[in-house]
mmCIF file of C-alpha atoms and ligand atoms in Angstrom:
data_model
loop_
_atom_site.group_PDB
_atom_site.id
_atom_site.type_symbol
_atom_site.label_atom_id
_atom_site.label_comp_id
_atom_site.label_asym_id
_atom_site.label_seq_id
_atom_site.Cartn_x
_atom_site.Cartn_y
_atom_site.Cartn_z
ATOM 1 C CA UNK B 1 -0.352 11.813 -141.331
ATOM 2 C CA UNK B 2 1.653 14.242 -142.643
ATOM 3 C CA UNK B 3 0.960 17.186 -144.998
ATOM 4 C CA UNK B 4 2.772 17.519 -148.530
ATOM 5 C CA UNK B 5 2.389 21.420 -148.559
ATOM 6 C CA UNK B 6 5.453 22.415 -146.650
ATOM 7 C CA UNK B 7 6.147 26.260 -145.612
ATOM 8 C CA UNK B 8 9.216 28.062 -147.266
ATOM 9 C CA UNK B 9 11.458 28.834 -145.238
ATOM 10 C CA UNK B 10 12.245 32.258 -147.217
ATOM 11 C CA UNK B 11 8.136 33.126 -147.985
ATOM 12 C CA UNK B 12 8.525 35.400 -151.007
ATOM 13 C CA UNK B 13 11.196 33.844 -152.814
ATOM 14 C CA UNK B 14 9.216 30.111 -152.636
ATOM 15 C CA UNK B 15 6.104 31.782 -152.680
ATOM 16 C CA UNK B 16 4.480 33.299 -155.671
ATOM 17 C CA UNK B 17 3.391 36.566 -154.118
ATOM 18 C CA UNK B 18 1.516 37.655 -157.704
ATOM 19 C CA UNK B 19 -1.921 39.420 -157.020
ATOM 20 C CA UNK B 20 -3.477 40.742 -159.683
ATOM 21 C CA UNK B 21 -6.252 43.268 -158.907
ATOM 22 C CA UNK B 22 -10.150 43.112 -158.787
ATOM 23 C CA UNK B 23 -11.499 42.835 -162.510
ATOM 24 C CA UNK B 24 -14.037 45.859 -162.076
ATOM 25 C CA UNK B 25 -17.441 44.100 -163.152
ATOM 26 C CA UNK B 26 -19.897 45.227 -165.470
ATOM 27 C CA UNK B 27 -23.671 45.434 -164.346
ATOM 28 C CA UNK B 28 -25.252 41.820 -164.249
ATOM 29 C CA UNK B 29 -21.281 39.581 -165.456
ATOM 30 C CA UNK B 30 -21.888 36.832 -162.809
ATOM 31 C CA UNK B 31 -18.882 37.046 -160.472
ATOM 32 C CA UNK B 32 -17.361 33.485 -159.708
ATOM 33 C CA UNK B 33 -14.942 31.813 -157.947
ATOM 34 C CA UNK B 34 -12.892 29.392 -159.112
ATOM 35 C CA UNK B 35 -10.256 27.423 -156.296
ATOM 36 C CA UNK B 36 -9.184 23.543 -157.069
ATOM 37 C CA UNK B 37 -7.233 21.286 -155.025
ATOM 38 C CA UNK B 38 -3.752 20.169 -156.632
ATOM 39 C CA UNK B 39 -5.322 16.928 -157.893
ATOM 40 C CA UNK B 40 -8.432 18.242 -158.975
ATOM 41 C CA UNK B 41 -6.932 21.122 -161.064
ATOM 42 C CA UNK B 42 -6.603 19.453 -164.295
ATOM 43 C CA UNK B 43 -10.416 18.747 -163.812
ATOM 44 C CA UNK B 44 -10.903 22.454 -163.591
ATOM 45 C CA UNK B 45 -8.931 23.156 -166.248
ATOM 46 C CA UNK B 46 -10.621 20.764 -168.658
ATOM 47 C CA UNK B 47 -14.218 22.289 -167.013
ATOM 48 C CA UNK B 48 -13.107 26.249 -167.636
ATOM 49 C CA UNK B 49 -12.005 25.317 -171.358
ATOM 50 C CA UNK B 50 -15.570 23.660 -172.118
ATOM 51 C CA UNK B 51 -16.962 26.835 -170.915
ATOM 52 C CA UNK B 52 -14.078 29.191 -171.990
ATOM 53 C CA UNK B 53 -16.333 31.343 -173.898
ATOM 54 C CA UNK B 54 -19.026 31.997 -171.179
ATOM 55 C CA UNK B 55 -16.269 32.750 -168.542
ATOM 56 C CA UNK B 56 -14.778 35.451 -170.346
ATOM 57 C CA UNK B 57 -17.810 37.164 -169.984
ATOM 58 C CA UNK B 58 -17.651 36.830 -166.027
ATOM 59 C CA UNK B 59 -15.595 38.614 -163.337
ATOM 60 C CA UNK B 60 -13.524 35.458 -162.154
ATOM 61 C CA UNK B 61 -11.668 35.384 -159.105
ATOM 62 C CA UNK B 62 -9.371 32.230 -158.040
ATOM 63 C CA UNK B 63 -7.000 31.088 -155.583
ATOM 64 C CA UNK B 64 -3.379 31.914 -156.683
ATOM 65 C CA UNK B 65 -2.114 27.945 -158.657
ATOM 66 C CA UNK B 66 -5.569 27.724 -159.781
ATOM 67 C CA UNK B 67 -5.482 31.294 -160.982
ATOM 68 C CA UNK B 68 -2.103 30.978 -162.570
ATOM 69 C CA UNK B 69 -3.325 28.033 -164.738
ATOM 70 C CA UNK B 70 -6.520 29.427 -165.580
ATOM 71 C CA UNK B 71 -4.563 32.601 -166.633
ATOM 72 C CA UNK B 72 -1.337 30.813 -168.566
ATOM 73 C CA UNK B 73 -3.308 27.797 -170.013
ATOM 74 C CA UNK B 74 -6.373 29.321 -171.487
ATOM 75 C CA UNK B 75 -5.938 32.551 -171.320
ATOM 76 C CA UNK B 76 -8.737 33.699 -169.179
ATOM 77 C CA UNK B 77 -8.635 36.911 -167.256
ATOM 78 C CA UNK B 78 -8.905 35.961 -163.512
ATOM 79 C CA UNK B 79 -8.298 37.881 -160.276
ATOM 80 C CA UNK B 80 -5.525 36.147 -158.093
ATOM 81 C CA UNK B 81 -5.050 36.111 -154.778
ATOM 82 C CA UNK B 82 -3.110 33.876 -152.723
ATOM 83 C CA UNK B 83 -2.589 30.420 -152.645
ATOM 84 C CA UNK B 84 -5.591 28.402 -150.852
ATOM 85 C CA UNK B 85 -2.927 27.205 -147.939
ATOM 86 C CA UNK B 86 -1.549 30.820 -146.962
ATOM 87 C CA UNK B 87 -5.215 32.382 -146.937
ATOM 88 C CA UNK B 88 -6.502 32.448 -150.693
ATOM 89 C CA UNK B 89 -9.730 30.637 -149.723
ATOM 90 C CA UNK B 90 -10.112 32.921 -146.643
ATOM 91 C CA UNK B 91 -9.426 35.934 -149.385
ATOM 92 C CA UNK B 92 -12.074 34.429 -151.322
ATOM 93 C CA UNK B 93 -14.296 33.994 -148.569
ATOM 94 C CA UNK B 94 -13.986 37.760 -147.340
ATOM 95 C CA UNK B 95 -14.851 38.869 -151.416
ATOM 96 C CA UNK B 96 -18.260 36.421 -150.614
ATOM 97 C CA UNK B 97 -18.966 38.011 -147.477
ATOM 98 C CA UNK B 98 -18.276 41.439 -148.934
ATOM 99 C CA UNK B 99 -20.970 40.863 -152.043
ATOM 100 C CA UNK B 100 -18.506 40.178 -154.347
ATOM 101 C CA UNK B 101 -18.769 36.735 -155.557
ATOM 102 C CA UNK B 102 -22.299 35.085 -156.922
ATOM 103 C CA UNK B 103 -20.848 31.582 -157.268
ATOM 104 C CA UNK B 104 -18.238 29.564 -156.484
ATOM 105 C CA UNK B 105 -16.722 26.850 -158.477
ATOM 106 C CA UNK B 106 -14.566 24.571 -155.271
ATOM 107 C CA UNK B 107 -13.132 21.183 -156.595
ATOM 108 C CA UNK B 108 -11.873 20.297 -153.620
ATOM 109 C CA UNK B 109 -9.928 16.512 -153.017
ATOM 110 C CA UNK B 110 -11.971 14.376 -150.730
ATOM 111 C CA UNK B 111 -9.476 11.990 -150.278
ATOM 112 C CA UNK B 112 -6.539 14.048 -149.323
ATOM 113 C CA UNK B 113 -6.221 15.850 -146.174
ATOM 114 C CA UNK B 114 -5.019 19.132 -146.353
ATOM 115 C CA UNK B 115 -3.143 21.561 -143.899
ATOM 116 C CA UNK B 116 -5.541 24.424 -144.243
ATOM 117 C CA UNK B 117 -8.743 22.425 -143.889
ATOM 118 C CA UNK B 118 -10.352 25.226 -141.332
ATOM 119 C CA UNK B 119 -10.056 27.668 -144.024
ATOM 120 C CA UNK B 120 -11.333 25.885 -146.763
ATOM 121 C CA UNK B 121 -14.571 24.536 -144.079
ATOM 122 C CA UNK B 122 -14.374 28.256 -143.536
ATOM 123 C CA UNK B 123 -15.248 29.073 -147.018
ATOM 124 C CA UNK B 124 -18.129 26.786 -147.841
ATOM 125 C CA UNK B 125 -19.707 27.792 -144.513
ATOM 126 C CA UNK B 126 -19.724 31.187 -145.853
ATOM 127 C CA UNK B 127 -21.219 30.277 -148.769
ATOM 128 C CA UNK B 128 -23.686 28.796 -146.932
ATOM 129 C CA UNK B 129 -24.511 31.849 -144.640
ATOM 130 C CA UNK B 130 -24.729 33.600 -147.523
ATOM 131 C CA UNK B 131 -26.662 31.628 -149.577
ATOM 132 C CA UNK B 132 -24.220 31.542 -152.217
ATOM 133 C CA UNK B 133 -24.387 28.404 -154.476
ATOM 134 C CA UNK B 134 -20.779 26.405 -154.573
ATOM 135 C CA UNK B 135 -19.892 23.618 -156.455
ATOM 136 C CA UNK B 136 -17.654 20.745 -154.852
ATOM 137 C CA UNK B 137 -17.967 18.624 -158.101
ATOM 138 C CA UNK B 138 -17.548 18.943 -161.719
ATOM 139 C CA UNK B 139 -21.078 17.143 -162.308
ATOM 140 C CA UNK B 140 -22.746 20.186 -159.729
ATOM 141 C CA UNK B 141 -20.198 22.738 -161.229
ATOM 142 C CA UNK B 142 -21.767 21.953 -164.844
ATOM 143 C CA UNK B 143 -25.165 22.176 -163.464
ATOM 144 C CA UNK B 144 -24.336 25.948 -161.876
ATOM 145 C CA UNK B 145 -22.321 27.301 -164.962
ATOM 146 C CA UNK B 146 -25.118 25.945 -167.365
ATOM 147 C CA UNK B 147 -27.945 27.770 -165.452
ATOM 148 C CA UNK B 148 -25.802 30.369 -165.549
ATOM 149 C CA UNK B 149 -24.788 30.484 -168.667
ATOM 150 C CA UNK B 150 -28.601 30.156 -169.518
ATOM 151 C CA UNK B 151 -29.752 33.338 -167.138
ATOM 152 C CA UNK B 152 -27.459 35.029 -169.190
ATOM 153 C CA UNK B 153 -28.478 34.456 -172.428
ATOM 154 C CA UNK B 154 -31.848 34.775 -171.652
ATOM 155 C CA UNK B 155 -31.052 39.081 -170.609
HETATM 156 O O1 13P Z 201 -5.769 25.103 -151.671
HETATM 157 C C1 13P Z 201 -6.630 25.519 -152.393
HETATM 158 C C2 13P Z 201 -8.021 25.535 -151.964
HETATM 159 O O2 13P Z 201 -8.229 25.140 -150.642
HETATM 160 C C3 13P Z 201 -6.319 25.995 -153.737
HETATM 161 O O3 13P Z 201 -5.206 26.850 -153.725
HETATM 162 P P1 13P Z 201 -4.318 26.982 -155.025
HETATM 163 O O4 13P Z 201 -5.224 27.349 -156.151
HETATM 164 O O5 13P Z 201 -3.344 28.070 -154.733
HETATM 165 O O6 13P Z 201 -3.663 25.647 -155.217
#
């Protein structure tokens, strides 16, 4: 089978090399992560604008496509790094790892394979080493953000 995501040839002119730094985190804003696979990202989008106003009260960090739409379509404040097939998961995984990330938000594709799939295994490994909850599925993704949401309101 072969792969859609094809390597430029010329890496920083095809690739969108845009980080945008670490938004610093105030005592208690849940840190989350929030990466989508190319046909699950309109599903993300749809899930971050039902809760739009809860997220801009977190620290969000995403995978750079993901980021860029969570950023240009509604506006949310969201630290990029690169895209899930050069290394974003892995970038996402080492903020996990570090402390950095209480939750993340993965809508990955089931039914397409993907060319980074040891990075993205990679990731929700580490979540499970570190006992981090992560969401593969808009249903469990709800269930997280609500009982966040709810810890939250409850301080
Ligand atoms: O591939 C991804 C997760 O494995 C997501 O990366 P993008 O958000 O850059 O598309």
């Amino acid at each position: 089978m072969r792969y859609s995501y094809e390597v430029p040839t010329t890496p920083t002119a095809a690739l969108d090399m845009t980080i945008t730094t670490p938004t610093a985190a105030a005592p208690n804003m849940p840190r989350i992560a929030l990466i989508a696979h190319d046909k699950k990202k309109d599903d993300m989008i749809s899930l971050a604008a039902e809760y739009r106003a809860f997220l801009q009260g977190c620290a969000l960090s995403a995978t750079g496509t993901t980021g860029g739409r969570l950023i240009n379509e509604l506006g949310l404040s969201v630290e990029r790094k690169h895209s899930g097939p050069v290394g974003g998961d892995l970038q996402i995984g080492s903020l996990l790892v570090d402390g950095l990330i209480d939750c993340v938000i993965f809508l990955r594709d089931p039914m397409t394979p993907q060319p980074h799939e040891p990075d993205i295994n990679a990731l929700v490994r580490a979540c499970d080493v570190h006992n981090i909850p992560c969401a593969t599925n808009v249903s469990t993704a709800r269930l997280v953000l609500s009982q966040l949401m709810g810890v939250r309101s409850a301080v």
